[in-house]
């Protein structure tokens, strides 16, 4: 029983300890880092599932670090929202680390592989820390742990552009984190506490204070930078494009989602909803900004020729959907937004895994190089089609569920004029996804000559355009995500149930 | 006039913080040299540390040590928070400098403009190489 009670801290401590162990044992065996990373992330996934079940059974879990009672000590507080996000993050971390072995061997130098898994574990630790903690200063610390690990992960590949992309991300990320630090300072000055539950009680009395207003402004800008909301998205496309495929995959699927979680927690958990609407029109501002993000992200994605860069811009559009659903501030839209955290993680994870498979097998990153690929890599392209349709929001895929909820929520909030925005976003997504699907299956003209394929780092050989699929260790996780994309599109009861409870809790 | 003097007198620390913050942020944005940007980020972060330290001061408070003459103590919590934030700042600087060393190895410059110019050259070269490959192969075919 003792062990069960300690689960909330173990999910942070175990990956942190193994992050240090991995480079030590990495010298013994080439495969050991990968085995450890996969096992540990699987354990974290199990722990997060058991935490979710406990939360569903008994309500909020409060873990006191070192036995110090909150608000004096640090508290790990787990409720419906963060149990849900925790499951999403640990599941994606597990699937991606299963997938990573061959792709990492190809895209990262041999002597850096154990370092890669070390930083990968630190990155996961940071993300899960942000999600699980109930202390606002801890959010800052974990945010910096995950961001610093993220800068390392982006720069670890062979491309030299990645270094510059990572540096730009570092500068913007540090400015964002420092803004969040200023925000924390202001609300600490106003209330004298750092515990989120305690802040929630004390802040309403201080809503007229200018300090609290300034704090919210700093939080909003800082978090928007971290989660790449449209006008502050400059770091994202470069970072996703030049990072190794595994890194783009894990960052697109989890890092921005955790940023969104932090935003939900601070804007709706720490500050109350009435403050966001009546005292400062932050919700209205964010509605405008996120609508712009939906349109601009999807429109910019159409203009790209590089596959990864296109997916990066599409991420910016999808983040717009999540933020839009959240700031509409009614239960249905909020449910849609929370469930889109899961859905977008699934579909963007699948899409970036597909790109990883393509790069592994052919070394092609350009969209034009995909002509006629449907015959060569049928399974990979089937996954791309499913995840792409999901990105458009076609019924029976996950994308439809969340967009439906957000659209209904917009109607309920009396903002019917947002429906065209949501539909335009979907149509633009249809343009950039359909263009590729057509290219894959019905090429206008096959390339006149065979392209050179890299075949997983083996000798560069001339391949005929015959069946040549990615290895199963990569294909398996990719297909698993695609299956989940459809499964949760058809039967979304379980995630909807949790997301609804989380939405009700946030909007109290 | 008295008001202004009073304002400066009482809010002196915060004015210094804002002054440093603006210097830091401006350097980060305006400078084209990668190292200078890191220096700007450091100044920006240090201004926030000073902000925390300034708000921890209690009027007539002493250092937060158990001591028989002390009646009222400064708030030690922000000091502790800032110790953590300093660690974060140092590691950010370390990562940034490591990146800059690698950028210098690859591009042989740390000026943003010349890096961008070299990146454009790279892109053009890769497009040219691809076209050349295409032509070669179609000739072969």
XYZ file of C-alpha atoms in Angstrom, chain A residues 58-455:
398
model
C -11.713 8.836 -5.338
C -11.337 12.323 -6.788
C -8.365 14.657 -6.447
C -5.076 13.155 -5.245
C -2.834 15.395 -3.185
C 0.729 14.209 -2.590
C 2.808 16.140 -0.081
C 6.473 16.202 -1.026
C 8.590 15.310 2.003
C 5.440 15.220 4.145
C 5.191 19.017 4.318
C 1.597 20.106 4.393
C 0.558 22.504 1.576
C 0.544 25.489 1.170
C 3.917 25.434 2.962
C 5.304 22.402 1.227
C 5.258 21.481 -2.443
C 2.157 19.598 -3.444
C 1.651 17.236 -6.368
C -2.054 17.617 -7.118
C -3.714 15.304 -9.608
C -7.255 15.880 -10.809
C -9.195 14.908 -13.938
C -7.370 17.362 -16.193
C -3.798 16.492 -15.370
C -4.434 12.763 -14.975
C -5.744 12.866 -18.548
C -2.827 14.890 -19.917
C -0.393 12.682 -17.973
C -1.755 9.569 -19.676
C -1.477 11.255 -23.091
C 2.117 12.398 -22.503
C 3.373 9.110 -21.060
C 1.632 7.065 -23.756
C 3.138 9.129 -26.565
C 6.526 9.027 -24.847
C 6.301 5.224 -24.696
C 5.170 4.794 -28.309
C 7.818 7.196 -29.608
C 10.612 5.513 -27.678
C 9.523 2.129 -29.074
C 9.624 3.670 -32.534
C 12.895 5.496 -32.032
C 15.535 2.732 -32.275
C 16.137 2.460 -36.044
C 15.379 6.102 -36.776
C 17.834 7.294 -34.116
C 20.531 4.925 -35.390
C 20.158 6.489 -38.823
C 19.820 10.167 -37.962
C 22.092 10.585 -34.938
C 25.809 9.839 -34.684
C 26.633 6.537 -32.960
C 28.527 8.111 -30.071
C 25.588 10.382 -29.263
C 22.875 7.718 -29.022
C 23.107 7.177 -25.260
C 23.219 10.968 -24.800
C 20.062 11.188 -26.889
C 18.167 8.781 -24.636
C 19.484 10.570 -21.545
C 18.123 13.911 -22.769
C 14.949 12.206 -23.943
C 14.268 10.953 -20.412
C 14.990 14.420 -18.967
C 12.574 15.907 -21.490
C 9.837 13.459 -20.457
C 10.563 14.143 -16.787
C 10.136 17.869 -17.346
C 6.866 17.460 -19.239
C 5.355 15.136 -16.661
C 6.565 17.416 -13.886
C 4.720 20.389 -15.398
C 1.574 18.328 -15.606
C 1.633 16.729 -12.188
C 2.712 19.555 -9.933
C 0.367 21.682 -7.878
C 2.891 24.415 -7.222
C 3.244 27.299 -9.629
C 6.975 27.803 -9.155
C 7.489 24.095 -9.800
C 5.772 24.596 -13.143
C 8.474 27.127 -14.041
C 11.290 24.798 -12.975
C 9.921 21.790 -14.849
C 9.164 23.988 -17.867
C 12.835 24.924 -17.973
C 13.951 21.306 -17.502
C 11.852 20.205 -20.455
C 12.821 23.223 -22.571
C 16.562 22.824 -21.937
C 16.290 19.139 -22.816
C 14.295 20.174 -25.889
C 17.057 22.538 -27.106
C 19.516 19.666 -26.763
C 17.264 17.210 -28.587
C 16.788 19.558 -31.542
C 20.506 20.216 -31.891
C 21.598 16.574 -31.554
C 21.034 15.628 -35.202
C 23.510 15.860 -38.067
C 22.078 18.914 -39.812
C 23.813 22.194 -39.162
C 20.610 24.203 -39.610
C 19.339 22.424 -36.486
C 21.909 24.277 -34.375
C 20.620 27.677 -35.452
C 16.984 26.560 -35.055
C 17.760 25.291 -31.569
C 19.518 28.559 -30.689
C 16.536 30.637 -31.838
C 14.213 28.418 -29.814
C 16.517 28.833 -26.811
C 16.409 32.628 -26.973
C 12.623 32.810 -27.390
C 12.015 29.996 -24.905
C 14.138 31.701 -22.266
C 12.349 35.016 -22.769
C 9.037 33.149 -22.383
C 10.173 31.372 -19.224
C 11.438 34.628 -17.737
C 8.072 36.270 -18.470
C 6.400 33.408 -16.611
C 8.859 33.946 -13.749
C 7.867 37.635 -13.591
C 4.193 36.612 -13.537
C 4.853 34.228 -10.660
C 6.671 37.023 -8.829
C 3.698 39.343 -9.179
C 1.121 36.892 -7.887
C 3.439 35.892 -5.073
C 3.710 39.584 -4.144
C -0.073 39.868 -4.179
C -0.969 36.682 -2.327
C 2.134 35.346 -0.560
C 1.540 31.807 -1.747
C 2.680 29.592 -4.607
C 0.303 26.665 -4.192
C -2.235 26.579 -7.030
C -5.184 25.483 -4.884
C -4.351 28.145 -2.330
C -3.963 30.800 -5.041
C -7.362 29.892 -6.396
C -8.890 30.721 -3.013
C -6.955 33.894 -2.334
C -6.939 35.577 -5.725
C -10.662 36.484 -6.099
C -10.344 39.003 -3.258
C -7.471 40.676 -5.132
C -9.000 40.793 -8.596
C -9.034 44.591 -8.556
C -5.319 44.768 -7.876
C -3.151 45.962 -10.777
C -0.491 43.469 -9.738
C -2.787 40.559 -10.549
C -3.657 42.081 -13.932
C 0.023 42.475 -14.804
C 0.698 38.920 -13.656
C -1.966 37.553 -15.993
C -0.556 39.599 -18.887
C 2.945 38.188 -18.346
C 1.615 34.640 -17.999
C -0.414 34.915 -21.191
C 2.469 36.199 -23.303
C 4.992 33.780 -21.810
C 2.792 30.730 -22.221
C 1.694 31.742 -25.732
C 5.361 31.838 -26.715
C 5.957 28.403 -25.189
C 2.995 26.809 -26.943
C 3.639 28.695 -30.215
C 0.345 30.551 -30.510
C 0.191 32.240 -33.900
C 2.012 35.574 -33.809
C 4.578 34.102 -31.402
C 5.206 30.891 -33.354
C 8.482 31.932 -35.008
C 10.627 29.294 -33.298
C 8.437 26.309 -34.122
C 8.763 25.648 -37.883
C 12.567 25.790 -37.886
C 12.863 23.625 -34.799
C 10.504 20.905 -36.080
C 11.942 20.932 -39.599
C 15.591 20.502 -38.780
C 15.352 18.291 -35.691
C 15.771 14.501 -36.112
C 12.408 12.883 -36.976
C 11.987 11.229 -33.580
C 12.505 14.579 -31.885
C 9.994 16.388 -34.124
C 7.581 13.580 -33.355
C 7.861 13.752 -29.564
C 7.934 17.568 -29.499
C 4.944 18.014 -31.802
C 2.932 15.414 -29.959
C 3.684 16.368 -26.365
C 5.618 19.592 -25.759
C 3.051 22.018 -27.166
C 0.209 20.026 -25.573
C 1.823 20.403 -22.184
C 2.185 24.128 -22.917
C -1.551 24.233 -23.568
C -2.143 22.357 -20.327
C -0.069 24.924 -18.428
C -2.103 27.698 -20.046
C -5.412 26.054 -19.104
C -4.187 25.491 -15.565
C -3.000 29.061 -15.078
C -5.714 30.977 -16.925
C -8.624 28.892 -15.630
C -7.152 27.105 -12.607
C -5.242 29.889 -10.903
C -7.216 32.863 -12.182
C -10.950 32.252 -12.338
C -13.014 32.417 -15.445
C -14.891 35.531 -14.302
C -11.582 37.339 -13.972
C -10.609 36.424 -17.525
C -13.884 37.814 -18.854
C -14.972 40.689 -16.601
C -11.810 42.283 -15.304
C -9.612 42.002 -18.373
C -10.920 40.805 -21.760
C -8.182 38.203 -22.068
C -10.648 35.590 -23.342
C -11.773 37.883 -26.169
C -8.204 38.695 -27.138
C -7.314 35.019 -27.221
C -10.399 34.196 -29.315
C -9.196 36.636 -31.989
C -5.593 35.444 -31.788
C -6.453 31.746 -31.930
C -8.826 32.266 -34.875
C -5.931 33.956 -36.656
C -3.742 30.995 -35.709
C -6.203 28.509 -37.237
C -6.394 30.342 -40.558
C -2.776 31.484 -40.819
C -1.242 28.183 -39.660
C -3.254 26.154 -42.144
C -2.753 28.674 -44.970
C 1.019 28.814 -44.424
C 1.116 25.003 -44.384
C -0.201 24.996 -47.961
C 2.717 27.100 -49.150
C 5.402 24.707 -47.879
C 7.415 22.303 -50.015
C 9.137 20.531 -47.146
C 6.972 17.842 -45.540
C 8.159 18.440 -41.970
C 7.783 22.206 -42.286
C 4.247 21.731 -43.595
C 3.355 19.587 -40.587
C 4.925 22.184 -38.290
C 2.696 24.943 -39.696
C -0.299 22.653 -39.468
C 0.578 22.193 -35.773
C 0.308 25.946 -35.344
C -3.198 25.815 -36.794
C -4.225 22.909 -34.579
C -2.909 24.673 -31.468
C -5.240 27.493 -32.506
C -8.170 25.062 -32.259
C -7.187 23.954 -28.762
C -6.803 27.506 -27.464
C -10.006 28.647 -29.205
C -12.022 25.864 -27.574
C -10.572 26.703 -24.184
C -11.172 30.444 -24.227
C -14.778 30.150 -25.432
C -15.224 29.221 -21.777
C -18.242 27.006 -21.925
C -18.365 23.383 -21.016
C -18.797 21.871 -24.478
C -16.061 23.895 -26.172
C -13.719 23.232 -23.251
C -14.435 19.502 -23.542
C -13.585 19.700 -27.239
C -10.392 21.552 -26.465
C -9.241 19.075 -23.805
C -10.023 16.082 -25.996
C -8.169 17.757 -28.876
C -5.040 17.562 -26.696
C -5.296 13.765 -26.996
C -6.494 13.764 -30.591
C -3.854 16.114 -31.903
C -1.151 14.189 -30.059
C -2.334 10.987 -31.761
C -2.636 12.375 -35.282
C 0.429 14.609 -35.295
C 2.435 11.822 -33.657
C 1.325 9.455 -36.417
C 2.093 11.982 -39.171
C 5.594 12.755 -37.895
C 6.242 9.002 -37.481
C 5.249 8.541 -41.111
C 7.717 11.258 -42.091
C 10.337 9.429 -40.000
C 9.607 6.208 -41.910
C 9.846 7.988 -45.265
C 13.134 9.624 -44.321
C 14.452 6.309 -43.008
C 13.615 4.480 -46.196
C 14.229 7.108 -48.863
C 15.837 10.180 -47.328
C 13.195 12.341 -49.001
C 11.769 15.339 -47.159
C 10.265 17.191 -50.108
C 6.581 16.799 -50.880
C 7.359 16.469 -54.586
C 9.477 13.383 -53.843
C 6.452 11.465 -52.610
C 5.025 10.811 -56.085
C 3.829 7.246 -56.449
C 4.940 6.333 -52.940
C 1.621 4.542 -52.311
C 2.923 1.479 -54.122
C 6.305 1.492 -52.507
C 5.265 1.960 -48.864
C 1.565 1.030 -48.719
C 1.247 0.702 -44.916
C 3.068 3.931 -44.142
C 0.980 5.803 -46.684
C -2.233 4.274 -45.331
C -1.309 5.671 -41.915
C -0.583 9.033 -43.519
C -4.007 8.991 -45.146
C -5.822 8.137 -41.905
C -3.970 10.748 -39.865
C -4.315 13.293 -42.674
C -8.067 12.759 -42.890
C -8.165 13.141 -39.142
C -6.331 16.456 -39.490
C -9.065 17.595 -41.884
C -11.724 16.508 -39.390
C -13.457 13.860 -41.476
C -16.162 11.975 -39.529
C -15.107 8.650 -37.946
C -11.678 10.054 -37.164
C -10.586 11.767 -33.964
C -10.261 15.169 -35.613
C -13.991 15.276 -36.213
C -14.941 14.700 -32.566
C -12.990 17.626 -31.185
C -13.867 20.034 -34.002
C -17.535 19.120 -33.613
C -17.432 19.880 -29.897
C -15.577 23.152 -30.421
C -18.048 24.226 -33.121
C -21.098 23.378 -30.968
C -19.440 25.187 -28.078
C -18.973 28.278 -30.258
C -22.689 28.205 -31.132
C -23.642 27.800 -27.472
C -21.451 30.746 -26.554
C -23.422 32.840 -29.052
C -20.417 33.212 -31.329
C -21.760 31.603 -34.480
C -19.365 33.734 -36.526
C -16.548 31.458 -35.365
C -18.032 28.488 -37.250
C -16.723 29.755 -40.629
C -13.281 30.068 -39.057
C -13.357 26.446 -37.903
C -14.632 25.253 -41.285
C -12.095 27.339 -43.218
C -9.351 25.808 -41.113
C -10.603 22.340 -42.005
C -10.882 23.204 -45.700
C -7.349 24.588 -45.771
C -6.203 21.399 -44.037
C -8.028 19.465 -46.745
C -6.016 21.361 -49.343
C -2.618 20.605 -47.871
C -3.413 16.999 -46.975
C -5.276 16.158 -50.195
C -2.489 17.546 -52.352
C -0.167 14.945 -50.838
C -2.640 12.064 -50.864
C -3.277 12.617 -54.562
C 0.452 12.756 -55.144
C 0.969 9.500 -53.297
C -1.727 7.386 -54.911
C -2.537 9.002 -58.236
C 0.665 10.647 -59.455
C 0.180 12.696 -62.612
C 3.455 11.472 -63.943
C 5.827 9.086 -62.291
C 9.330 10.410 -61.858
C 11.113 9.824 -65.150
C 13.969 8.055 -63.458
C 14.390 6.303 -60.168
C 15.346 8.518 -57.250
C 18.194 7.456 -55.039
C 17.058 5.855 -51.830
C 19.079 5.686 -48.649
C 17.454 2.540 -47.239
